Amino acid sequence: MQRPPPEDFSLKETKPHLGGGRVTGDKLTTTYDLVEQMQYLYVRVVKAKDLPGKDLTGSCDPYVEVKLGNYKGTTRHFEKKSNPEWNQVFAFSKDRLQASFLEATVKDKDFVKDDLIGRVVFDLNEIPKRVPPDSPLAPQWYRLEDRKGEKVKGELMLAVWFGTQADEAFPEAWHSDAATVSGTDALANIRSKVYLSPKLWYLRVNVIEAQDLVPSDKGRYPEVYVKVIMGTQALRTRVSQSRSINPMWNEDLMFVVAEPFEEPLILSVEDRVAPNKDEVLGRCAVPLQYLDRRFDFKPVNSRWFNLEKHVILEGGEKKEIKFASKIHMRICLEGGYHVLDESTHYSSDLRPTAKQLWKPNIGVLELGILNATGLMPMKAKEGGRGATDAYCVAKYGQKWIRTRTIIDSFTPRWNEQYTWEVFDPCTVVTVGVFDNCHLHGGDKNGGPGGGKDSRIGKVRIRLSTLETDRVYTHSYPLLVLHPNGVKKMGEIHLAVRFTCSSLLNMMYMYSLPLLPKMHYLHPLTVSQLDNLRHQATQIVSTRLTRAEPPLRKEVVEYMLDVGSHMWSMRRSKANFFRIMGVLSGVIAVGKWFEQICVWKNPITTVLIHILFIILVVYPELILPTVFLYLFLIGVWYYRWRPRHPPHMDTRLSHADSAHPDELDEEFDTFPTSRPADIVRMRYDRLRSIAGRIQTVVGDLATQGERFQSLLSWRDPRATALFVLFCLIAAVILYVTPFQFVALAIGLYVLRHPKLRYKLPSVPLNFFRRLPARTDCML
């Protein structure tokens, strides 16, 4: 397979017409908008009155048909109502207008043929224009006419105007380019929408002790633990060491919960009677609404909760046994932490849960989603032709937005603009493009819940890489990794502006810790954070799936990078080369210094000697020289500063050079679904890689243990030599000025190759002979 040229994956700067003005330099000539203006003809059908009866019964079932050329929009119909109210808006794209007259027809729905009640006709040349912030156009009553233009009984209230996508009516309007979509559910699925993530809290359950438990077998010591269930999350304490009817634990369990709190916290105290048999000694349910909320680590009051036991009788009835068993717990909602629901590398929000701890915002992020080009066909329609119904989702902080779906287009134009408050510049906004698979009966495919919306690609933009007040208009490649390799699915055109309200506040942010202080004063463990992040993403995707219309699970998980922690040979290689790239500078300096030491260029080495002697004689110049040198390097690199935001890099990700088997392994399910021989081969490969990593880690540990053994007397002769050397060095350094010592060491290191030996130096030989704890390894 021929590899696509690298320029296909490049970022392209553009100069679109935004808000009627053109981007000139870094500023807009007009500050109206970040998107291109799109003209629409809006028709708001409000209501009708005094409609005549058309049926044999003298009643009518009215609806309105709004027709413009080949496009036709229809309101819902009412049964037997002569004064109906619709209040529906229709939007016809001005680019696609194929007629000079607009016709609004009131019809009576019938089984055989719908009867004409009357119509209103408008000349497009006489329709007014409206631009916000102008007030909305007031609807008017119009007398109905028949086909000959004569007045008939009945009136229709309408408002007709030309506007842009900035109009308040735009989000709720029926669009002419969605004329093929039918049904209210499908129409709701294609409209733009703003969603809010649920407010997430960490719930800390400190299980202290229980009292007066009543096990069924009184003749044995109970092995008691507490199981705590919060929704789909279940954790348990360890078995109490005090094997009695008054066990103690004093153990913390952490959960993620979301407002509004719908489910109670369920606790059950259980006794491990046999290896696979547990007896429930008591249960209790704790509603979350009344729990203490704390913003620091001050202890909250502990409480005793009654334990209840339910017994199922022979007839199937549930009998409640009252007894005096109690459990002592300290439960609180932690408001001082930030609940991590995104990958830490791409966080869009770092604020603590408690709103009282939020700092003022430092600016505003404005995002204009303009259009996409060159999208790939994502599904087949009638006749086998490919089609794509694309929409965008953007996520920053707690606010998610979804643009409207553009039906059946490989070059969709959205031109929608959204705004977010920014509280930290070191955050990332993510924009994803998806294909809507829930139109035209798509919900019936793919089993329960319908088919899944296909991912077309996503873009991440880190705000700290953007200059303030500059409008960035770029076309970003949409890259997706498939089992057969990386594929460009098209390009998305975005306009981004980060406006800062206070430069001093933003600069001050760089001195603050990234996460709230509770993460550092009372940190959670790595495994705890992994489990809690998984639970948080599940809660967010479940809640957004329940919204109307839903933001689907597969969309939320793709935007939150769920599954990015899974093993990937490709990603491991990419990270290894990233480390090598970071170390390459240090290695380059080391090689340069080695060339200085071996006098490869005598003039340079002599100059280094002179600089070294000056710094030794005048040590107060060392730090100023270092900082001046760093300042000069920074100023020098300013000429080559990046002018474009970073984007997905296939070469950095090793996506364009990954082996097919590595990609197949990356896309394998967990647990694996591949045949045993392939799994065995991959397992052996993983073992060989892990063996090399193990060797490197072991070597690093060995060097550290050799340093420790210098003074540990594990090798008494080596430690004696080192201690004696330290005593002699202390005496010499005390009586000798430090400049002479530094000068001697420096001149020895920079000595001429004729004065060098090819064998390792004495200190290196001594260090390598020191013992490490490898001798004690099995």
XYZ file of C-alpha atoms in Angstrom, residues 59 143 172 187 220 231 324 420 425-426 447 571 580 602 608 623 686 699 723 774:
20
model
C -64.453 20.157 11.428
C -56.026 36.696 5.310
C -34.946 25.658 16.912
C -35.267 16.277 13.771
C -16.773 -19.318 65.642
C -24.634 2.974 41.919
C -29.185 -3.373 68.164
C -16.442 29.446 27.206
C -4.598 28.828 30.369
C -2.901 25.413 30.649
C -29.498 -3.983 18.022
C 2.385 4.227 21.601
C 15.224 9.968 23.259
C 42.139 23.095 19.532
C 36.891 26.905 26.856
C 25.415 32.082 37.753
C 5.491 -8.389 25.360
C 20.620 -1.355 36.114
C 35.916 6.951 54.546
C 21.442 -7.937 43.137
